[in-house]
PDB file of N, CA and C in Angstrom:
ATOM      1  N   UNK A 267     -98.107-128.981 183.348  1.00 57.00           N
ATOM      2  CA  UNK A 267     -97.496-129.653 182.230  1.00 57.00           C
ATOM      3  C   UNK A 267     -97.556-128.733 181.019  1.00 57.00           C
ATOM      4  N   UNK A 268     -96.510-128.745 180.254  1.00 62.00           N
ATOM      5  CA  UNK A 268     -96.419-127.881 179.090  1.00 62.00           C
ATOM      6  C   UNK A 268     -97.264-128.425 177.946  1.00 62.00           C
ATOM      7  N   UNK A 269     -97.868-127.518 177.199  1.00 68.00           N
ATOM      8  CA  UNK A 269     -98.679-127.937 176.058  1.00 68.00           C
ATOM      9  C   UNK A 269     -97.853-127.952 174.770  1.00 68.00           C
ATOM     10  N   UNK A 270     -96.599-127.522 174.893  1.00 65.00           N
ATOM     11  CA  UNK A 270     -95.747-127.470 173.723  1.00 65.00           C
ATOM     12  C   UNK A 270     -95.342-128.885 173.321  1.00 65.00           C
ATOM     13  N   UNK A 271     -95.389-129.156 172.035  1.00 65.00           N
ATOM     14  CA  UNK A 271     -95.021-130.477 171.547  1.00 65.00           C
ATOM     15  C   UNK A 271     -93.509-130.571 171.443  1.00 65.00           C
ATOM     16  N   UNK A 272     -92.997-131.707 171.803  1.00 63.00           N
ATOM     17  CA  UNK A 272     -91.565-131.920 171.724  1.00 63.00           C
ATOM     18  C   UNK A 272     -91.228-132.644 170.433  1.00 63.00           C
ATOM     19  N   UNK A 273     -90.144-132.210 169.835  1.00 59.00           N
ATOM     20  CA  UNK A 273     -89.753-132.870 168.595  1.00 59.00           C
ATOM     21  C   UNK A 273     -88.979-134.144 168.920  1.00 59.00           C
ATOM     22  N   UNK A 274     -89.126-135.158 168.131  1.00 60.00           N
ATOM     23  CA  UNK A 274     -88.444-136.414 168.413  1.00 60.00           C
ATOM     24  C   UNK A 274     -86.939-136.335 168.199  1.00 60.00           C
ATOM     25  N   UNK A 275     -86.450-135.305 167.529  1.00 58.00           N
ATOM     26  CA  UNK A 275     -85.015-135.211 167.257  1.00 58.00           C
ATOM     27  C   UNK A 275     -84.255-134.436 168.314  1.00 58.00           C
ATOM     28  N   UNK A 276     -84.901-133.923 169.309  1.00 57.00           N
ATOM     29  CA  UNK A 276     -84.210-133.204 170.364  1.00 57.00           C
ATOM     30  C   UNK A 276     -84.351-131.701 170.293  1.00 57.00           C
ATOM     31  N   UNK A 277     -85.115-131.200 169.375  1.00 55.00           N
ATOM     32  CA  UNK A 277     -85.437-129.771 169.315  1.00 55.00           C
ATOM     33  C   UNK A 277     -84.234-128.895 169.062  1.00 55.00           C
ATOM     34  N   UNK A 278     -84.016-127.928 169.953  1.00 56.00           N
ATOM     35  CA  UNK A 278     -82.947-126.947 169.774  1.00 56.00           C
ATOM     36  C   UNK A 278     -81.582-127.616 169.818  1.00 56.00           C
ATOM     37  N   UNK A 279     -81.484-128.666 170.595  1.00 55.00           N
ATOM     38  CA  UNK A 279     -80.207-129.348 170.697  1.00 55.00           C
ATOM     39  C   UNK A 279     -79.769-129.879 169.329  1.00 55.00           C
ATOM     40  N   UNK A 280     -80.692-130.439 168.590  1.00 56.00           N
ATOM     41  CA  UNK A 280     -80.383-130.986 167.279  1.00 56.00           C
ATOM     42  C   UNK A 280     -80.030-129.876 166.292  1.00 56.00           C
ATOM     43  N   UNK A 281     -80.760-128.752 166.323  1.00 54.00           N
ATOM     44  CA  UNK A 281     -80.467-127.680 165.379  1.00 54.00           C
ATOM     45  C   UNK A 281     -79.110-127.057 165.683  1.00 54.00           C
ATOM     46  N   UNK A 282     -78.711-127.028 166.955  1.00 54.00           N
ATOM     47  CA  UNK A 282     -77.396-126.496 167.300  1.00 54.00           C
ATOM     48  C   UNK A 282     -76.314-127.439 166.795  1.00 54.00           C
ATOM     49  N   UNK A 283     -76.594-128.730 166.831  1.00 59.00           N
ATOM     50  CA  UNK A 283     -75.628-129.700 166.328  1.00 59.00           C
ATOM     51  C   UNK A 283     -75.478-129.541 164.826  1.00 59.00           C
ATOM     52  N   UNK A 284     -76.561-129.316 164.155  1.00 58.00           N
ATOM     53  CA  UNK A 284     -76.534-129.148 162.703  1.00 58.00           C
ATOM     54  C   UNK A 284     -75.905-127.830 162.287  1.00 58.00           C
ATOM     55  N   UNK A 285     -75.724-126.903 163.192  1.00 60.00           N
ATOM     56  CA  UNK A 285     -75.124-125.619 162.866  1.00 60.00           C
ATOM     57  C   UNK A 285     -76.101-124.625 162.293  1.00 60.00           C
ATOM     58  N   UNK A 286     -77.391-124.892 162.388  1.00 62.00           N
ATOM     59  CA  UNK A 286     -78.388-123.992 161.822  1.00 62.00           C
ATOM     60  C   UNK A 286     -78.522-122.713 162.645  1.00 62.00           C
ATOM     61  N   UNK A 287     -78.338-122.844 163.945  1.00 67.00           N
ATOM     62  CA  UNK A 287     -78.557-121.707 164.829  1.00 67.00           C
ATOM     63  C   UNK A 287     -77.229-121.306 165.467  1.00 67.00           C
ATOM     64  N   UNK A 288     -76.834-120.068 165.241  1.00 75.00           N
ATOM     65  CA  UNK A 288     -75.600-119.584 165.834  1.00 75.00           C
ATOM     66  C   UNK A 288     -75.926-118.807 167.094  1.00 75.00           C
ATOM     67  N   UNK A 289     -75.050-118.908 168.078  1.00 75.00           N
ATOM     68  CA  UNK A 289     -75.247-118.174 169.319  1.00 75.00           C
ATOM     69  C   UNK A 289     -74.655-116.783 169.211  1.00 75.00           C
ATOM     70  N   UNK A 290     -75.269-115.866 169.944  1.00 74.00           N
ATOM     71  CA  UNK A 290     -74.753-114.507 169.983  1.00 74.00           C
ATOM     72  C   UNK A 290     -73.480-114.501 170.819  1.00 74.00           C
ATOM     73  N   UNK A 291     -72.512-113.683 170.442  1.00 77.00           N
ATOM     74  CA  UNK A 291     -71.326-113.583 171.296  1.00 77.00           C
ATOM     75  C   UNK A 291     -71.698-112.897 172.604  1.00 77.00           C
ATOM     76  N   UNK A 292     -71.258-113.450 173.711  1.00 73.00           N
ATOM     77  CA  UNK A 292     -71.593-112.893 175.024  1.00 73.00           C
ATOM     78  C   UNK A 292     -70.368-112.248 175.632  1.00 73.00           C
ATOM     79  N   UNK A 293     -70.617-111.242 176.427  1.00 69.00           N
ATOM     80  CA  UNK A 293     -69.526-110.594 177.146  1.00 69.00           C
ATOM     81  C   UNK A 293     -69.005-111.560 178.210  1.00 69.00           C
ATOM     82  N   UNK A 294     -67.722-111.523 178.488  1.00 79.00           N
ATOM     83  CA  UNK A 294     -67.199-112.421 179.517  1.00 79.00           C
ATOM     84  C   UNK A 294     -67.783-112.083 180.878  1.00 79.00           C
ATOM     85  N   UNK A 295     -68.001-113.112 181.692  1.00 83.00           N
ATOM     86  CA  UNK A 295     -68.584-112.904 183.011  1.00 83.00           C
ATOM     87  C   UNK A 295     -67.549-112.299 183.952  1.00 83.00           C
ATOM     88  N   UNK A 296     -67.998-111.404 184.797  1.00 85.00           N
ATOM     89  CA  UNK A 296     -67.122-110.773 185.773  1.00 85.00           C
ATOM     90  C   UNK A 296     -67.184-111.539 187.081  1.00 85.00           C
ATOM     91  N   UNK A 297     -66.093-111.542 187.811  1.00 91.00           N
ATOM     92  CA  UNK A 297     -66.060-112.189 189.120  1.00 91.00           C
ATOM     93  C   UNK A 297     -66.954-111.418 190.082  1.00 91.00           C
ATOM     94  N   UNK A 298     -67.413-112.105 191.118  1.00 92.00           N
ATOM     95  CA  UNK A 298     -68.312-111.486 192.094  1.00 92.00           C
ATOM     96  C   UNK A 298     -67.655-110.274 192.752  1.00 92.00           C
ATOM     97  N   UNK A 299     -66.384-110.401 193.107  1.00 94.00           N
ATOM     98  CA  UNK A 299     -65.686-109.288 193.754  1.00 94.00           C
ATOM     99  C   UNK A 299     -65.620-108.072 192.825  1.00 94.00           C
ATOM    100  N   UNK A 300     -65.425-108.308 191.546  1.00 94.00           N
ATOM    101  CA  UNK A 300     -65.390-107.212 190.579  1.00 94.00           C
ATOM    102  C   UNK A 300     -66.753-106.546 190.459  1.00 94.00           C
ATOM    103  N   UNK A 301     -67.805-107.354 190.433  1.00 95.00           N
ATOM    104  CA  UNK A 301     -69.160-106.800 190.353  1.00 95.00           C
ATOM    105  C   UNK A 301     -69.482-105.962 191.586  1.00 95.00           C
ATOM    106  N   UNK A 302     -69.099-106.452 192.759  1.00 96.00           N
ATOM    107  CA  UNK A 302     -69.345-105.694 193.992  1.00 96.00           C
ATOM    108  C   UNK A 302     -68.564-104.382 193.988  1.00 96.00           C
ATOM    109  N   UNK A 303     -67.317-104.433 193.527  1.00 97.00           N
ATOM    110  CA  UNK A 303     -66.507-103.218 193.467  1.00 97.00           C
ATOM    111  C   UNK A 303     -67.128-102.201 192.517  1.00 97.00           C
ATOM    112  N   UNK A 304     -67.638-102.660 191.398  1.00 96.00           N
ATOM    113  CA  UNK A 304     -68.291-101.762 190.438  1.00 96.00           C
ATOM    114  C   UNK A 304     -69.521-101.116 191.069  1.00 96.00           C
ATOM    115  N   UNK A 305     -70.343-101.913 191.756  1.00 97.00           N
ATOM    116  CA  UNK A 305     -71.557-101.372 192.375  1.00 97.00           C
ATOM    117  C   UNK A 305     -71.239-100.375 193.486  1.00 97.00           C
ATOM    118  N   UNK A 306     -70.223-100.676 194.290  1.00 98.00           N
ATOM    119  CA  UNK A 306     -69.833 -99.747 195.357  1.00 98.00           C
ATOM    120  C   UNK A 306     -69.309 -98.442 194.756  1.00 98.00           C
ATOM    121  N   UNK A 307     -68.531 -98.554 193.687  1.00 98.00           N
ATOM    122  CA  UNK A 307     -68.009 -97.357 193.031  1.00 98.00           C
ATOM    123  C   UNK A 307     -69.135 -96.522 192.431  1.00 98.00           C
ATOM    124  N   UNK A 308     -70.114 -97.184 191.819  1.00 98.00           N
ATOM    125  CA  UNK A 308     -71.263 -96.454 191.254  1.00 98.00           C
ATOM    126  C   UNK A 308     -71.995 -95.692 192.349  1.00 98.00           C
ATOM    127  N   UNK A 309     -72.233 -96.363 193.477  1.00 98.00           N
ATOM    128  CA  UNK A 309     -72.935 -95.721 194.593  1.00 98.00           C
ATOM    129  C   UNK A 309     -72.148 -94.521 195.110  1.00 98.00           C
ATOM    130  N   UNK A 310     -70.846 -94.711 195.317  1.00 98.00           N
ATOM    131  CA  UNK A 310     -70.017 -93.638 195.878  1.00 98.00           C
ATOM    132  C   UNK A 310     -69.928 -92.443 194.927  1.00 98.00           C
ATOM    133  N   UNK A 311     -69.696 -92.703 193.664  1.00 98.00           N
ATOM    134  CA  UNK A 311     -69.559 -91.604 192.696  1.00 98.00           C
ATOM    135  C   UNK A 311     -70.871 -90.846 192.550  1.00 98.00           C
ATOM    136  N   UNK A 312     -71.986 -91.560 192.494  1.00 97.00           N
ATOM    137  CA  UNK A 312     -73.282 -90.887 192.353  1.00 97.00           C
ATOM    138  C   UNK A 312     -73.609 -90.068 193.598  1.00 97.00           C
ATOM    139  N   UNK A 313     -73.284 -90.591 194.777  1.00 97.00           N
ATOM    140  CA  UNK A 313     -73.564 -89.866 196.018  1.00 97.00           C
ATOM    141  C   UNK A 313     -72.721 -88.598 196.102  1.00 97.00           C
ATOM    142  N   UNK A 314     -71.438 -88.711 195.824  1.00 97.00           N
ATOM    143  CA  UNK A 314     -70.554 -87.545 195.878  1.00 97.00           C
ATOM    144  C   UNK A 314     -70.947 -86.516 194.815  1.00 97.00           C
ATOM    145  N   UNK A 315     -71.297 -86.992 193.631  1.00 97.00           N
ATOM    146  CA  UNK A 315     -71.710 -86.071 192.566  1.00 97.00           C
ATOM    147  C   UNK A 315     -72.982 -85.321 192.951  1.00 97.00           C
ATOM    148  N   UNK A 316     -73.928 -86.032 193.548  1.00 97.00           N
ATOM    149  CA  UNK A 316     -75.168 -85.370 193.976  1.00 97.00           C
ATOM    150  C   UNK A 316     -74.888 -84.353 195.077  1.00 97.00           C
ATOM    151  N   UNK A 317     -73.987 -84.702 195.981  1.00 96.00           N
ATOM    152  CA  UNK A 317     -73.649 -83.764 197.064  1.00 96.00           C
ATOM    153  C   UNK A 317     -72.959 -82.514 196.508  1.00 96.00           C
ATOM    154  N   UNK A 318     -72.057 -82.717 195.571  1.00 96.00           N
ATOM    155  CA  UNK A 318     -71.358 -81.572 194.974  1.00 96.00           C
ATOM    156  C   UNK A 318     -72.278 -80.746 194.076  1.00 96.00           C
ATOM    157  N   UNK A 319     -73.306 -81.386 193.534  1.00 96.00           N
ATOM    158  CA  UNK A 319     -74.249 -80.666 192.670  1.00 96.00           C
ATOM    159  C   UNK A 319     -75.252 -79.853 193.475  1.00 96.00           C
ATOM    160  N   UNK A 320     -75.218 -79.993 194.785  1.00 94.00           N
ATOM    161  CA  UNK A 320     -76.073 -79.151 195.617  1.00 94.00           C
ATOM    162  C   UNK A 320     -77.298 -79.836 196.169  1.00 94.00           C
ATOM    163  N   UNK A 321     -77.193 -81.120 196.505  1.00 95.00           N
ATOM    164  CA  UNK A 321     -78.328 -81.817 197.115  1.00 95.00           C
ATOM    165  C   UNK A 321     -78.677 -81.128 198.434  1.00 95.00           C
ATOM    166  N   UNK A 322     -79.953 -81.137 198.780  1.00 95.00           N
ATOM    167  CA  UNK A 322     -80.429 -80.435 199.972  1.00 95.00           C
ATOM    168  C   UNK A 322     -79.757 -80.948 201.240  1.00 95.00           C
ATOM    169  N   UNK A 323     -79.509 -82.227 201.326  1.00 96.00           N
ATOM    170  CA  UNK A 323     -78.800 -82.805 202.464  1.00 96.00           C
ATOM    171  C   UNK A 323     -78.195 -84.139 202.048  1.00 96.00           C
ATOM    172  N   UNK A 324     -77.503 -84.792 202.977  1.00 96.00           N
ATOM    173  CA  UNK A 324     -76.827 -86.051 202.654  1.00 96.00           C
ATOM    174  C   UNK A 324     -77.847 -87.145 202.344  1.00 96.00           C
ATOM    175  N   UNK A 325     -79.007 -87.100 202.960  1.00 96.00           N
ATOM    176  CA  UNK A 325     -80.033 -88.106 202.699  1.00 96.00           C
ATOM    177  C   UNK A 325     -80.484 -88.106 201.245  1.00 96.00           C
ATOM    178  N   UNK A 326     -80.627 -86.936 200.679  1.00 96.00           N
ATOM    179  CA  UNK A 326     -81.014 -86.833 199.270  1.00 96.00           C
ATOM    180  C   UNK A 326     -79.897 -87.368 198.384  1.00 96.00           C
ATOM    181  N   UNK A 327     -78.661 -87.033 198.732  1.00 97.00           N
ATOM    182  CA  UNK A 327     -77.523 -87.511 197.941  1.00 97.00           C
ATOM    183  C   UNK A 327     -77.424 -89.036 198.000  1.00 97.00           C
ATOM    184  N   UNK A 328     -77.659 -89.613 199.162  1.00 97.00           N
ATOM    185  CA  UNK A 328     -77.634 -91.074 199.299  1.00 97.00           C
ATOM    186  C   UNK A 328     -78.790 -91.688 198.511  1.00 97.00           C
ATOM    187  N   UNK A 329     -79.929 -91.040 198.470  1.00 97.00           N
ATOM    188  CA  UNK A 329     -81.054 -91.525 197.663  1.00 97.00           C
ATOM    189  C   UNK A 329     -80.713 -91.574 196.194  1.00 97.00           C
ATOM    190  N   UNK A 330     -80.006 -90.551 195.720  1.00 97.00           N
ATOM    191  CA  UNK A 330     -79.555 -90.539 194.323  1.00 97.00           C
ATOM    192  C   UNK A 330     -78.563 -91.677 194.106  1.00 97.00           C
ATOM    193  N   UNK A 331     -77.696 -91.911 195.081  1.00 97.00           N
ATOM    194  CA  UNK A 331     -76.747 -93.020 194.998  1.00 97.00           C
ATOM    195  C   UNK A 331     -77.448 -94.365 194.936  1.00 97.00           C
ATOM    196  N   UNK A 332     -78.550 -94.511 195.674  1.00 98.00           N
ATOM    197  CA  UNK A 332     -79.315 -95.764 195.653  1.00 98.00           C
ATOM    198  C   UNK A 332     -79.948 -96.011 194.290  1.00 98.00           C
ATOM    199  N   UNK A 333     -80.450 -94.964 193.688  1.00 98.00           N
ATOM    200  CA  UNK A 333     -81.042 -95.113 192.351  1.00 98.00           C
ATOM    201  C   UNK A 333     -79.967 -95.528 191.347  1.00 98.00           C
ATOM    202  N   UNK A 334     -78.800 -94.897 191.414  1.00 98.00           N
ATOM    203  CA  UNK A 334     -77.702 -95.257 190.513  1.00 98.00           C
ATOM    204  C   UNK A 334     -77.244 -96.690 190.773  1.00 98.00           C
ATOM    205  N   UNK A 335     -77.199 -97.090 192.041  1.00 98.00           N
ATOM    206  CA  UNK A 335     -76.835 -98.455 192.409  1.00 98.00           C
ATOM    207  C   UNK A 335     -77.821 -99.453 191.800  1.00 98.00           C
ATOM    208  N   UNK A 336     -79.104 -99.155 191.889  1.00 98.00           N
ATOM    209  CA  UNK A 336     -80.128-100.054 191.334  1.00 98.00           C
ATOM    210  C   UNK A 336     -79.990-100.176 189.816  1.00 98.00           C
ATOM    211  N   UNK A 337     -79.730 -99.072 189.145  1.00 98.00           N
ATOM    212  CA  UNK A 337     -79.538 -99.110 187.696  1.00 98.00           C
ATOM    213  C   UNK A 337     -78.309 -99.948 187.351  1.00 98.00           C
ATOM    214  N   UNK A 338     -77.229 -99.758 188.095  1.00 97.00           N
ATOM    215  CA  UNK A 338     -76.021-100.549 187.869  1.00 97.00           C
ATOM    216  C   UNK A 338     -76.236-102.026 188.137  1.00 97.00           C
ATOM    217  N   UNK A 339     -77.005-102.344 189.182  1.00 97.00           N
ATOM    218  CA  UNK A 339     -77.292-103.728 189.520  1.00 97.00           C
ATOM    219  C   UNK A 339     -78.087-104.411 188.407  1.00 97.00           C
ATOM    220  N   UNK A 340     -79.096-103.743 187.909  1.00 97.00           N
ATOM    221  CA  UNK A 340     -79.900-104.303 186.826  1.00 97.00           C
ATOM    222  C   UNK A 340     -79.041-104.498 185.573  1.00 97.00           C
ATOM    223  N   UNK A 341     -78.172-103.544 185.300  1.00 96.00           N
ATOM    224  CA  UNK A 341     -77.285-103.655 184.143  1.00 96.00           C
ATOM    225  C   UNK A 341     -76.364-104.872 184.278  1.00 96.00           C
ATOM    226  N   UNK A 342     -75.782-105.061 185.453  1.00 93.00           N
ATOM    227  CA  UNK A 342     -74.907-106.219 185.664  1.00 93.00           C
ATOM    228  C   UNK A 342     -75.688-107.525 185.588  1.00 93.00           C
ATOM    229  N   UNK A 343     -76.907-107.518 186.093  1.00 93.00           N
ATOM    230  CA  UNK A 343     -77.713-108.739 186.044  1.00 93.00           C
ATOM    231  C   UNK A 343     -78.114-109.091 184.615  1.00 93.00           C
ATOM    232  N   UNK A 344     -78.350-108.092 183.800  1.00 93.00           N
ATOM    233  CA  UNK A 344     -78.731-108.355 182.413  1.00 93.00           C
ATOM    234  C   UNK A 344     -77.546-108.902 181.601  1.00 93.00           C
ATOM    235  N   UNK A 345     -76.340-108.539 181.995  1.00 88.00           N
ATOM    236  CA  UNK A 345     -75.159-109.029 181.293  1.00 88.00           C
ATOM    237  C   UNK A 345     -74.851-110.482 181.634  1.00 88.00           C
ATOM    238  N   UNK A 346     -75.271-110.930 182.795  1.00 76.00           N
ATOM    239  CA  UNK A 346     -74.912-112.296 183.240  1.00 76.00           C
ATOM    240  C   UNK A 346     -75.691-113.355 182.524  1.00 76.00           C
TER     241      UNK A 346
END
C-alpha cells in the first residue's frame, strides 16, 4: 500500500483541469511496421559499415550491428 496521501480533489487530474500544468509536446507515435523497418535498417547499415571499415570477420560486423540495434531499440522505446 502506498504511503502517499491522496488529495480529496483528485490530485493531478484536478490541476490538469484547472490548466495549471501543461503537458510537454510529444512526438507522434510510429506504427509497429515502421519501427521494425527502422530497426532492421539500423542493423543492416551498421553491419555493412563495420564490414567495409575492416572488421576482422562477419561475426564482428554482426556484433557491431547488434549494438547499434540495441541503441536504436532503446531510443524508440524512450520515444513511445
